[in-house]
Short mmCIF file of C-alpha atoms and ligand atoms in Angstrom, two decimals:
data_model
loop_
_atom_site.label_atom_id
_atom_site.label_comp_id
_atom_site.label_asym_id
_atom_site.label_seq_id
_atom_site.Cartn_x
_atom_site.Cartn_y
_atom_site.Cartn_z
CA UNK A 20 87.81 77.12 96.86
CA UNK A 21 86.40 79.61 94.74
CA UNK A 22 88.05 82.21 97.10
CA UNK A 23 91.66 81.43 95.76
CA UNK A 24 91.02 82.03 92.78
CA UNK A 25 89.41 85.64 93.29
CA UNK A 26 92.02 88.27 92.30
CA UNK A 27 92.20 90.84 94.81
CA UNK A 28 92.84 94.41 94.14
CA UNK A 29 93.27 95.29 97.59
CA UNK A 30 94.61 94.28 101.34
CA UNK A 31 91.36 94.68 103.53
CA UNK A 32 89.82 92.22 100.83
CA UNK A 33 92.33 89.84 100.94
CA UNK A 34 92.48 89.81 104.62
CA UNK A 35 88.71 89.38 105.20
CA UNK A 36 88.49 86.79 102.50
CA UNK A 37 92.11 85.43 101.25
CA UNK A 38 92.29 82.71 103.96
CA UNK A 39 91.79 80.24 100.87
CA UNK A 40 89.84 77.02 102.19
CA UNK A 41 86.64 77.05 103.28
CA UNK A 42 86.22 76.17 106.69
CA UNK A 43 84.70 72.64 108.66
CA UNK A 44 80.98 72.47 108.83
CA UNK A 45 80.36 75.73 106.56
CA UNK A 46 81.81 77.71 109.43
CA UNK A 47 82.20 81.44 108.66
CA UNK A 48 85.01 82.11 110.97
CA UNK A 49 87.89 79.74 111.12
CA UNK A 50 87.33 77.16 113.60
CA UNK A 51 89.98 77.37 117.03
CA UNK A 52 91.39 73.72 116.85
CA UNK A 53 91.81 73.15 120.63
CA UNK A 54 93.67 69.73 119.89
CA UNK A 55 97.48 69.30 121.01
CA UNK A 56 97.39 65.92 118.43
CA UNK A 57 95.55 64.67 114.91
CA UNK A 58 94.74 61.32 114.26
CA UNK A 59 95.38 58.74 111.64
CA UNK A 60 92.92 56.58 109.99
CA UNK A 61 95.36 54.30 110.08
CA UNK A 62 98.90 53.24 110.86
CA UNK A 63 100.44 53.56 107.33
CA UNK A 64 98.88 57.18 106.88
CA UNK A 65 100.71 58.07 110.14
CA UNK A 66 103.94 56.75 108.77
CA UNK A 67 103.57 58.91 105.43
CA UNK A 68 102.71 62.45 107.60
CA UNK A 69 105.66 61.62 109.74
CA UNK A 70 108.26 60.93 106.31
CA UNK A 71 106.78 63.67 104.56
CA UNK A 72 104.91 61.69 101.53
CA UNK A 73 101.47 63.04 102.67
CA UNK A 74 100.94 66.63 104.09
CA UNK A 75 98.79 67.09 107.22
CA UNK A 76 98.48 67.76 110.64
CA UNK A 77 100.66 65.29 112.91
CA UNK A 78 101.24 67.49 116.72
CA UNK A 79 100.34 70.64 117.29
CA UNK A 80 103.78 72.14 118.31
CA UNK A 81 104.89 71.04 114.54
CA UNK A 82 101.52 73.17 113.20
CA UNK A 83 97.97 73.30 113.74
CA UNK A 84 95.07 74.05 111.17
CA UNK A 85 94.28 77.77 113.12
CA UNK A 86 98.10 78.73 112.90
CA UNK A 87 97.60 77.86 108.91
CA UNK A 88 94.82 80.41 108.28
CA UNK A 89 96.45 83.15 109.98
CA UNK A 90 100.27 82.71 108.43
CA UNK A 91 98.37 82.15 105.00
CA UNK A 92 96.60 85.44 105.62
CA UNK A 93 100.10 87.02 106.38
CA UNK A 94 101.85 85.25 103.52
CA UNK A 95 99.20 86.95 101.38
CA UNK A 96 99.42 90.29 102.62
CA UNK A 97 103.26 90.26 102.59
CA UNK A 98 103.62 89.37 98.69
CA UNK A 99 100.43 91.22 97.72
CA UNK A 100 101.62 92.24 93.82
CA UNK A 101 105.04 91.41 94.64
CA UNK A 102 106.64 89.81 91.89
CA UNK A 103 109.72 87.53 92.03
CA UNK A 104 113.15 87.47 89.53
CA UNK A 105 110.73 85.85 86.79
CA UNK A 106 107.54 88.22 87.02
CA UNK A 107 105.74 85.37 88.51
CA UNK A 108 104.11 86.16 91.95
CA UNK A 109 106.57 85.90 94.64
CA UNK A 110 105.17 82.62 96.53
CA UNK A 111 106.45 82.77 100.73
CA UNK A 112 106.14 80.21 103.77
CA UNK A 113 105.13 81.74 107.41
CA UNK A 114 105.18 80.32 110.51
CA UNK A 115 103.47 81.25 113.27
CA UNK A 116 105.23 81.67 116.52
CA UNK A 117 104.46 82.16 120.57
CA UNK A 118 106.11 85.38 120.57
CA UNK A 119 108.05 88.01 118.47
CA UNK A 120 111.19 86.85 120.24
CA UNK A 121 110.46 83.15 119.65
CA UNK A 122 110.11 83.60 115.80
CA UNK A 123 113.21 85.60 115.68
CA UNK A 124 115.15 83.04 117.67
CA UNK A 125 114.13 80.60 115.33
CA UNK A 126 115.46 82.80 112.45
CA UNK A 127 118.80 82.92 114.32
CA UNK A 128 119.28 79.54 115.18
CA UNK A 129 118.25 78.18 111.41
CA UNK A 130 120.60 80.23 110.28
CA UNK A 131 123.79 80.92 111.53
CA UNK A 132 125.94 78.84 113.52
CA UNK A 133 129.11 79.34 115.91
CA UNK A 134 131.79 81.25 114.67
CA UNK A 135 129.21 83.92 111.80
CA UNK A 136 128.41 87.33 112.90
CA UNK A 137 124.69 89.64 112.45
CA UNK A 138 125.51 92.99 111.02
CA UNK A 139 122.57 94.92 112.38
CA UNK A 140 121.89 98.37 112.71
CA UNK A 141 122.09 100.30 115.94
CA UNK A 142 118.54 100.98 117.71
CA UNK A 143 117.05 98.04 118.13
CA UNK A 144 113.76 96.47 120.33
CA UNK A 145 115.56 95.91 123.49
CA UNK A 146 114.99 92.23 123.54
CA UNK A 147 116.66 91.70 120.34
CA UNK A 148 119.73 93.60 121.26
CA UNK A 149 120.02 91.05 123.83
CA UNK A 150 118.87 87.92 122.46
CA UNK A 151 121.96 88.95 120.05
CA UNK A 152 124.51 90.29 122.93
CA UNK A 153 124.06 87.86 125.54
CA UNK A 154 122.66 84.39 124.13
CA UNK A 155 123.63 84.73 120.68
CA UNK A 156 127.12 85.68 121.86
CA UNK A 157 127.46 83.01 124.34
CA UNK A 158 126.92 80.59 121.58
CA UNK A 159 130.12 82.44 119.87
CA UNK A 160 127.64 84.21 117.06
CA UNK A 161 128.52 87.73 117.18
CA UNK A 162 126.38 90.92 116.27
CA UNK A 163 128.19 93.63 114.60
CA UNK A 164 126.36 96.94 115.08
CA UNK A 165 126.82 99.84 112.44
CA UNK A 166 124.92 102.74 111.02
CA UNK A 167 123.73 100.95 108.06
CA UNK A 168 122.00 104.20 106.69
CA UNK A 169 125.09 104.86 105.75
CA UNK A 170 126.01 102.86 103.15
CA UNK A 171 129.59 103.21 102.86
CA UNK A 172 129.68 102.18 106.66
CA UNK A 173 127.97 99.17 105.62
CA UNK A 174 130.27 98.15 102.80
CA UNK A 175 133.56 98.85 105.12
CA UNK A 176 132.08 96.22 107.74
CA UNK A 177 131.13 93.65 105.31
CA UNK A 178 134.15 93.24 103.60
CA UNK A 179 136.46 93.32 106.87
CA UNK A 180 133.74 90.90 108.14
CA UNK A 181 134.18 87.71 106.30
CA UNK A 182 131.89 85.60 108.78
CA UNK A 183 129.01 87.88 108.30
CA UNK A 184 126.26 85.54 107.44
CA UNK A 185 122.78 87.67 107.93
CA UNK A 186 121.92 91.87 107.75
CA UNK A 187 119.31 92.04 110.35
CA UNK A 188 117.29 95.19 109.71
CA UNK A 189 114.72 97.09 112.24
CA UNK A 190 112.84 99.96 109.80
CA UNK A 191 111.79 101.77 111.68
CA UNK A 192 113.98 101.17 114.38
CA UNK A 193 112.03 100.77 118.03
CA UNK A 194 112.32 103.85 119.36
CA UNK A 195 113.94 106.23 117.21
CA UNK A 196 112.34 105.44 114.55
CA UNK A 197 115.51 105.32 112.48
CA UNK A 198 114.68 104.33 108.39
CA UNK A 199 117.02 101.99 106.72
CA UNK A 200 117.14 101.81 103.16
CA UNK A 201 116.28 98.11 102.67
CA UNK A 202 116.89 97.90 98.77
CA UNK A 203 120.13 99.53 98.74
CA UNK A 204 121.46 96.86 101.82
CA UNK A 205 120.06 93.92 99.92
CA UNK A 206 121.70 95.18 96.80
CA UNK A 207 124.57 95.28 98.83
CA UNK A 208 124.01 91.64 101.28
CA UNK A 209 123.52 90.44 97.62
CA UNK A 210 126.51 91.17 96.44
CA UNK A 211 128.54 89.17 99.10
CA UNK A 212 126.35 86.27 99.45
CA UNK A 213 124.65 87.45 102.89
CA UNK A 214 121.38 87.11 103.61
CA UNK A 215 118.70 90.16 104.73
CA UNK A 216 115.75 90.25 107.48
CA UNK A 217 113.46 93.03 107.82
CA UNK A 218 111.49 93.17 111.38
CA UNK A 219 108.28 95.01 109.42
CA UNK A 220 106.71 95.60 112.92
CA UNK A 221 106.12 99.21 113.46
CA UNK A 222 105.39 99.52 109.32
CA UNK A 223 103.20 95.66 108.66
CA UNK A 224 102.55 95.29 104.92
CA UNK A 225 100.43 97.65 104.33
CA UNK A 226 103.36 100.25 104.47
CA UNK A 227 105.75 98.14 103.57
CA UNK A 228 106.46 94.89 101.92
CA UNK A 229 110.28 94.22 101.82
CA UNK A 230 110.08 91.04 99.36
CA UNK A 231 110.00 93.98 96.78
CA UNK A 232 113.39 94.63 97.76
CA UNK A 233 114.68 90.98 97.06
CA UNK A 234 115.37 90.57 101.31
CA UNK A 235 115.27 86.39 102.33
CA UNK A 236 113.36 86.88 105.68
CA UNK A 237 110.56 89.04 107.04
CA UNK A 238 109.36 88.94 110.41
CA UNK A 239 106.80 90.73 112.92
CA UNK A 240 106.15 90.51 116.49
CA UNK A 241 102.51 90.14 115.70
CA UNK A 242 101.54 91.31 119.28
CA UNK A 243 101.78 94.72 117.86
CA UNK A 244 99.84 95.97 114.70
CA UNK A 245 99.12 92.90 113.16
CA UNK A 246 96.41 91.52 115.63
CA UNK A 247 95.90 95.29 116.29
CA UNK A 248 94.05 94.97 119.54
CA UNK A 249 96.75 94.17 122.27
CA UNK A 250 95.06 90.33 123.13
CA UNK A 251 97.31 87.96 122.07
CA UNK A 252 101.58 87.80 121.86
CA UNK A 253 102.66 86.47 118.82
CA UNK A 254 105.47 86.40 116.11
CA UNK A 255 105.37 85.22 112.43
CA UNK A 256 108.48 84.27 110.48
CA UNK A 257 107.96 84.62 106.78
CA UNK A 258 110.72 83.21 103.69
CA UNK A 259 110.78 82.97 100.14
CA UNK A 260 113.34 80.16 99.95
CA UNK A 261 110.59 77.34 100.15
CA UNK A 262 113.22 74.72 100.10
CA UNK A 263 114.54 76.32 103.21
CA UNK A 264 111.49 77.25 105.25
CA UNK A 265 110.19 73.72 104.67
CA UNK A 266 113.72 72.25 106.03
CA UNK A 267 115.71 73.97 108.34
CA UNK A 268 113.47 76.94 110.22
CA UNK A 269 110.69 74.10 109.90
CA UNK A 270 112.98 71.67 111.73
CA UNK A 271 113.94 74.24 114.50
CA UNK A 272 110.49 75.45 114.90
CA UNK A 273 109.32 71.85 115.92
CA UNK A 274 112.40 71.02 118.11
CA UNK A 275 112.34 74.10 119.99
CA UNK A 276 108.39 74.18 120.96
CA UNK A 277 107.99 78.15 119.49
CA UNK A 278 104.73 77.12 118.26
CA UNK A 279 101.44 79.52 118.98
CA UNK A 280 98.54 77.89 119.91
CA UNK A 281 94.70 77.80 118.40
CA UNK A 282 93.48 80.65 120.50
CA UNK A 283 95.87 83.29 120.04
CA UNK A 284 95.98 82.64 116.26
CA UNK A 285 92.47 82.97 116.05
CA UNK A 286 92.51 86.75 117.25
CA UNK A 287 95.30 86.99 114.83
CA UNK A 288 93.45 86.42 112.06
CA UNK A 289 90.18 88.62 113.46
CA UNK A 290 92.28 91.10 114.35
CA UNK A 291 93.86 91.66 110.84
CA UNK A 292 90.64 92.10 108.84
CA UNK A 293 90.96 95.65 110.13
CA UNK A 294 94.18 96.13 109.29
CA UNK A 295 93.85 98.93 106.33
CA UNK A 296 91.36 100.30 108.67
CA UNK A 297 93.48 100.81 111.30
CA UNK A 298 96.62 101.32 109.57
CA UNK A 299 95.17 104.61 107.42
CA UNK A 300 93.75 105.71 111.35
CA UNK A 301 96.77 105.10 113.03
CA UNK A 302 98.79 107.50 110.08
CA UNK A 303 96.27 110.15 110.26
CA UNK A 304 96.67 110.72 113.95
CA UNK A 305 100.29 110.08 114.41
CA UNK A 306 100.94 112.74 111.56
CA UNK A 307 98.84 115.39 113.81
CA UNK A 308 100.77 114.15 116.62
CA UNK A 309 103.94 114.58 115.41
CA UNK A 310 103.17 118.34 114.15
CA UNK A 311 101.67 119.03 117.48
CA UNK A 312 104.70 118.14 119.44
CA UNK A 313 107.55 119.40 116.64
CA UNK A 314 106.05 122.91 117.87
CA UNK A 315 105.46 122.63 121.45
CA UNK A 316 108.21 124.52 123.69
CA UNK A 317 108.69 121.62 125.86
CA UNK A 318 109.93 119.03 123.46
CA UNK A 319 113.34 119.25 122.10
CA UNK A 320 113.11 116.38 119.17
CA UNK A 321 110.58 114.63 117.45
CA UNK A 322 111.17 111.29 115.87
CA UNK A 323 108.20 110.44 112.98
CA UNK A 324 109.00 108.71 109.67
CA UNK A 325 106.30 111.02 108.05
CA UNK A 326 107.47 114.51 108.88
CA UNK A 327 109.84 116.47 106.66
CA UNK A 328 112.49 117.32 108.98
CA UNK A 329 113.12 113.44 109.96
CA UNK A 330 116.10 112.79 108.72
CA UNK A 331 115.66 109.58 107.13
CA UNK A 332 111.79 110.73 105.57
CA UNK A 333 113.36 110.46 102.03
CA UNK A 334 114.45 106.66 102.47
CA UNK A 335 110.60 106.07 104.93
CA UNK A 336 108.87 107.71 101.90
CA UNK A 337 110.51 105.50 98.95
CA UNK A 338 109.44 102.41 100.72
CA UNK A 339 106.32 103.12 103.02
CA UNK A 340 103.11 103.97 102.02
CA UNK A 341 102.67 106.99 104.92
CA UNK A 342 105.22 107.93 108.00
CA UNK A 343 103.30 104.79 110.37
CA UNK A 344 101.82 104.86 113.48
CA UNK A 345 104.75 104.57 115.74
CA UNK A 346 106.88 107.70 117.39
CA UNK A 347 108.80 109.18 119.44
CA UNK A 348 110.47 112.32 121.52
CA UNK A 349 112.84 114.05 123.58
CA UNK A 350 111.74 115.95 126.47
CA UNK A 351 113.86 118.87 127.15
CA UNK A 352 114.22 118.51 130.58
CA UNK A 353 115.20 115.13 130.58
CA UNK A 354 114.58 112.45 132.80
CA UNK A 355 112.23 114.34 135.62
CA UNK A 356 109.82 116.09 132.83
CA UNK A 357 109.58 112.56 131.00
CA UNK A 358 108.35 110.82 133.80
CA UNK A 359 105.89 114.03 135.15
CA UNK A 360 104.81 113.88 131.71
CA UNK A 361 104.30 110.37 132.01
CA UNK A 362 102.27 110.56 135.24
CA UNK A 363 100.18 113.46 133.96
CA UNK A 364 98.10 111.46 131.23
CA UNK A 365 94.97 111.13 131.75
CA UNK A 366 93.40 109.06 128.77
CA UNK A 367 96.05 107.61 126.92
CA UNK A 368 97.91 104.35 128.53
CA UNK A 369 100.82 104.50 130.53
CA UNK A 370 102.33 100.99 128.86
CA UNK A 371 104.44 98.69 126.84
CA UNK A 372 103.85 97.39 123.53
CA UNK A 373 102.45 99.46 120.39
CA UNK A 374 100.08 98.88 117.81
CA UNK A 375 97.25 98.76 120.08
CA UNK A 376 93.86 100.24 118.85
CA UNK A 377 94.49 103.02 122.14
CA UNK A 378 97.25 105.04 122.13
CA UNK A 379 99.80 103.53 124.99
CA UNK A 380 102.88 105.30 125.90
CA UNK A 381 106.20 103.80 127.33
CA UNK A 382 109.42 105.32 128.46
CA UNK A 383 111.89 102.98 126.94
CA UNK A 384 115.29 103.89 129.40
CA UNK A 385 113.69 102.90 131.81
CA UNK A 386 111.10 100.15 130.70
CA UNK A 387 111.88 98.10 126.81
CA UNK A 388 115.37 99.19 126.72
CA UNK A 389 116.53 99.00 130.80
CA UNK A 390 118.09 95.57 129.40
CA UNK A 391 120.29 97.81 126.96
CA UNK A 392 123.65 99.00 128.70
CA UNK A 393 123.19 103.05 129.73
CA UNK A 394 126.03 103.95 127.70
CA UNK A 395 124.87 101.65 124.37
CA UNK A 396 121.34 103.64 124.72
CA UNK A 397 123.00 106.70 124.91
CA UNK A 398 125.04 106.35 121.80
CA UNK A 399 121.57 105.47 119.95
CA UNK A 400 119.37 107.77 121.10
CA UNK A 401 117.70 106.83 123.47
CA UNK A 402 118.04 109.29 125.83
CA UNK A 403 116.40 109.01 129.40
CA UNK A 404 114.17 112.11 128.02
CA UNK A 405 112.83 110.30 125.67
CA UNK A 406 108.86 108.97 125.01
CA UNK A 407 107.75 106.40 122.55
CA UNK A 408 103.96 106.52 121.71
CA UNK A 409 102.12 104.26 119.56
CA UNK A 410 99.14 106.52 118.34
CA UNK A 411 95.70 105.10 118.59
CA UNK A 412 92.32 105.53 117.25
CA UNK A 413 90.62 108.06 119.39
CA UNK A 414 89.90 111.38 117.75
CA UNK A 415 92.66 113.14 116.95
CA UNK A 416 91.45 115.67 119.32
CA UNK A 417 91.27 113.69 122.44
CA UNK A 418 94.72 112.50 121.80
CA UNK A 419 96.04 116.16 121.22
CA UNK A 420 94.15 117.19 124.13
CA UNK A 421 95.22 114.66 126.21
CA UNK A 422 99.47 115.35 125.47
CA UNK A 423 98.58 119.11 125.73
CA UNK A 424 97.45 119.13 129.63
CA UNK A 425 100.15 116.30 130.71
CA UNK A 426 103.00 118.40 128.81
CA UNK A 427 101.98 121.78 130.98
C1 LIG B 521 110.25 95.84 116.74
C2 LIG B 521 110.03 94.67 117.65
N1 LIG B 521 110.51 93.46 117.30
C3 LIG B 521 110.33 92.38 118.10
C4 LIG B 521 109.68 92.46 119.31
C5 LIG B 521 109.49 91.23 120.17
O1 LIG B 521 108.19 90.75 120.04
P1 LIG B 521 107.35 89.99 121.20
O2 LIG B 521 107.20 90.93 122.35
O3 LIG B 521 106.06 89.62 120.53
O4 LIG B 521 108.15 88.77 121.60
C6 LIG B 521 109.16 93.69 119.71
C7 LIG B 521 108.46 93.82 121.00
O5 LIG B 521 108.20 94.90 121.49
C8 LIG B 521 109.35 94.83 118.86
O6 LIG B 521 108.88 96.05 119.19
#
């Protein structure tokens, strides 16, 4: 107890120590609660969980005690020094989910019903550009793709889009690594009484906290950074409108079965003690990596939030900390060089996913985005020359080593 009220004046402390509670039995780690069901002590105290007039644990699809420590942790690290309309600390609600796309489904489907419309941006994770084309749109919700970086663009749409209900925002965008400016759009949603998610994946709070910018929603596939170390898929839906969370996205989160379970959670929350860590590791390299390749002959484009030629670094650097861990590029001779590139590597993974303490490296035309239509792709960038690599925690020079001999 005395935890909670320790004021933190940093993120690794808070995520080593700000899970709150102590835990059963003096246990130092939190316990895995391999239970699908709690019991009562008696009938009446059932009755009160299941109206609401006593919190606890009921079923574990509606929560479980190892879920709570890890979305607390999250919660934490989301609103660290973030302050609300008042100056009060901003307070959230997360909810741990089985997967990235089960936590954004949830944020859909407690949110918007037929006949409202997403504005998102364009370059998008695969999955999401089709949980929004093809379910989504067979449930008449449409997705309006724009270039909200610029904001004139994303003005015209709103106001010739009446049934726009939600800005869904990717920054930065999987793969290109596009930067939207999150406080200007909210500004904007604001203004026209439309809500704002951030997917804070490829930046996690310790770049980036978008409750500064006043947005509703934040949300991670957690499989990435987060748990940090590529065991566990997860996804965490975080809200400020308490009221809400505790209604609605609770509601649809037990009625469609997105819950994680006790295991998975549990790496969560071991795997985000190293967050900072990691994070600060992840920048280092990925800056040396994107200087490498922005001078090597056989690489026509690099895409990194951190270097000076990007062209969105000015928005990246007003609301991330350093340029991330996440990039990517455009092999000049397309399609063939990508893929002897690919074959050539000899330490770093050949793989999906990101975030991963090893650096993994995907082509997305033809692996996360093959589910996005050629032409669609195309118009976003994502060429079929291009790699995305999450940079790992190797030496630098192994890495650098490593793309030198596979680029030759
Ligand atoms: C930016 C982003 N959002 C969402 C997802 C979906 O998450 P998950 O794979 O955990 O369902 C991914 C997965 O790659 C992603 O990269």
């Amino acid at each position: 107890m005395e935890k909670q009220k320790f004021k933190y004046s940093g993120i690794s402390s808070l995520a080593l120590h700000g899970a709150g509670e102590d835990f059963a039995q003096s246990s130092h780690l939190p316990p895995i609660y391999a239970s699908s069901t709690f019991t009562f002590s008696n009938a009446h105290q059932g009755m009160q969980r299941f109206s609401g007039a006593e919190e606890g644990y009921i079923y574990s699809r509606w929560g479980n005690p190892t879920f709570t420590v890890a979305e607390d942790i999250i919660a934490a690290l989301e609103v660290f020094q973030v302050k609300d309309e008042n100056g009060d600390d901003l307070e959230v609600k997360a909810m741990l989910h089985a997967s990235g796309m089960a936590a954004i489904n949830n944020l859909f489907q407690s949110n918007l019903k037929a006949g409202d419309a997403i504005l998102s941006h364009f370059s998008l994770y695969g999955g999401v550009h089709e949980l929004m084309h093809k379910v989504l749109g067979q449930n008449n919700i449409q997705t309006i793709i724009a270039d909200l970086r610029d904001l004139n663009i994303a003005e015209d749409v709103i106001r010739k889009n009446k049934n726009i209900k939600l800005v869904h925002l990717e920054t930065p965008a999987n793969p290109t690594i596009q930067c939207v400016d999150i406080e200007a759009i909210t500004q904007l949603a604001k203004q026209h009484n439309i809500l704002v998610s951030v997917d804070n994946t490829f930046a996690t709070p310790y770049l980036q906290q978008p409750f500064k910018y006043g947005v509703n929603f934040v949300f991670h596939s957690t499989t990435k950074f987060l748990n940090g170390h590529g065991t566990a898929i997860g996804g965490v839906l975080l809200g400020k409108d308490l009221e809400k969370m505790n209604g609605p996205v609770k509601k649809t989160y037990r009625i469609l079965g997105v819950n994680s379970n006790p295991f998975d959670a549990f790496l969560l929350t071991q795997g985000m003690k190293t967050l900072e860590l990691r994070m600060e590791r992840h920048c280092f390299n990925a800056m040396k990596v994107a200087e490498f390749l922005n001078t090597h002959s056989a690489i026509l484009k690099v895409n990194y939030a951190g270097l000076m030629s990007h062209p969105d670094h000015k928005v990246a650097m007003k609301q991330m900390k350093h340029g991330g861990g996440m990039l990517s590029f455009e092999m000049k001779n397309g399609l063939k060089a990508s893929i002897d590139f690919m074959n050539k590597l000899k330490m770093c993974v050949r793989t999906v996913s990101l975030g991963t303490a090893e650096s993994i490296l995907c082509h997305p035309a033809s692996m996360t985005h093959a589910g996005t239509p050629k032409e669609s792709r195309e118009k976003y960038g994502i060429t079929d020359g291009l790699i995305r690599m999450s940079v790992g925690l190797e030496n630098a020079e192994d890495i650098l080593n490593d793309l030198e001999q596979a680029l030759k």
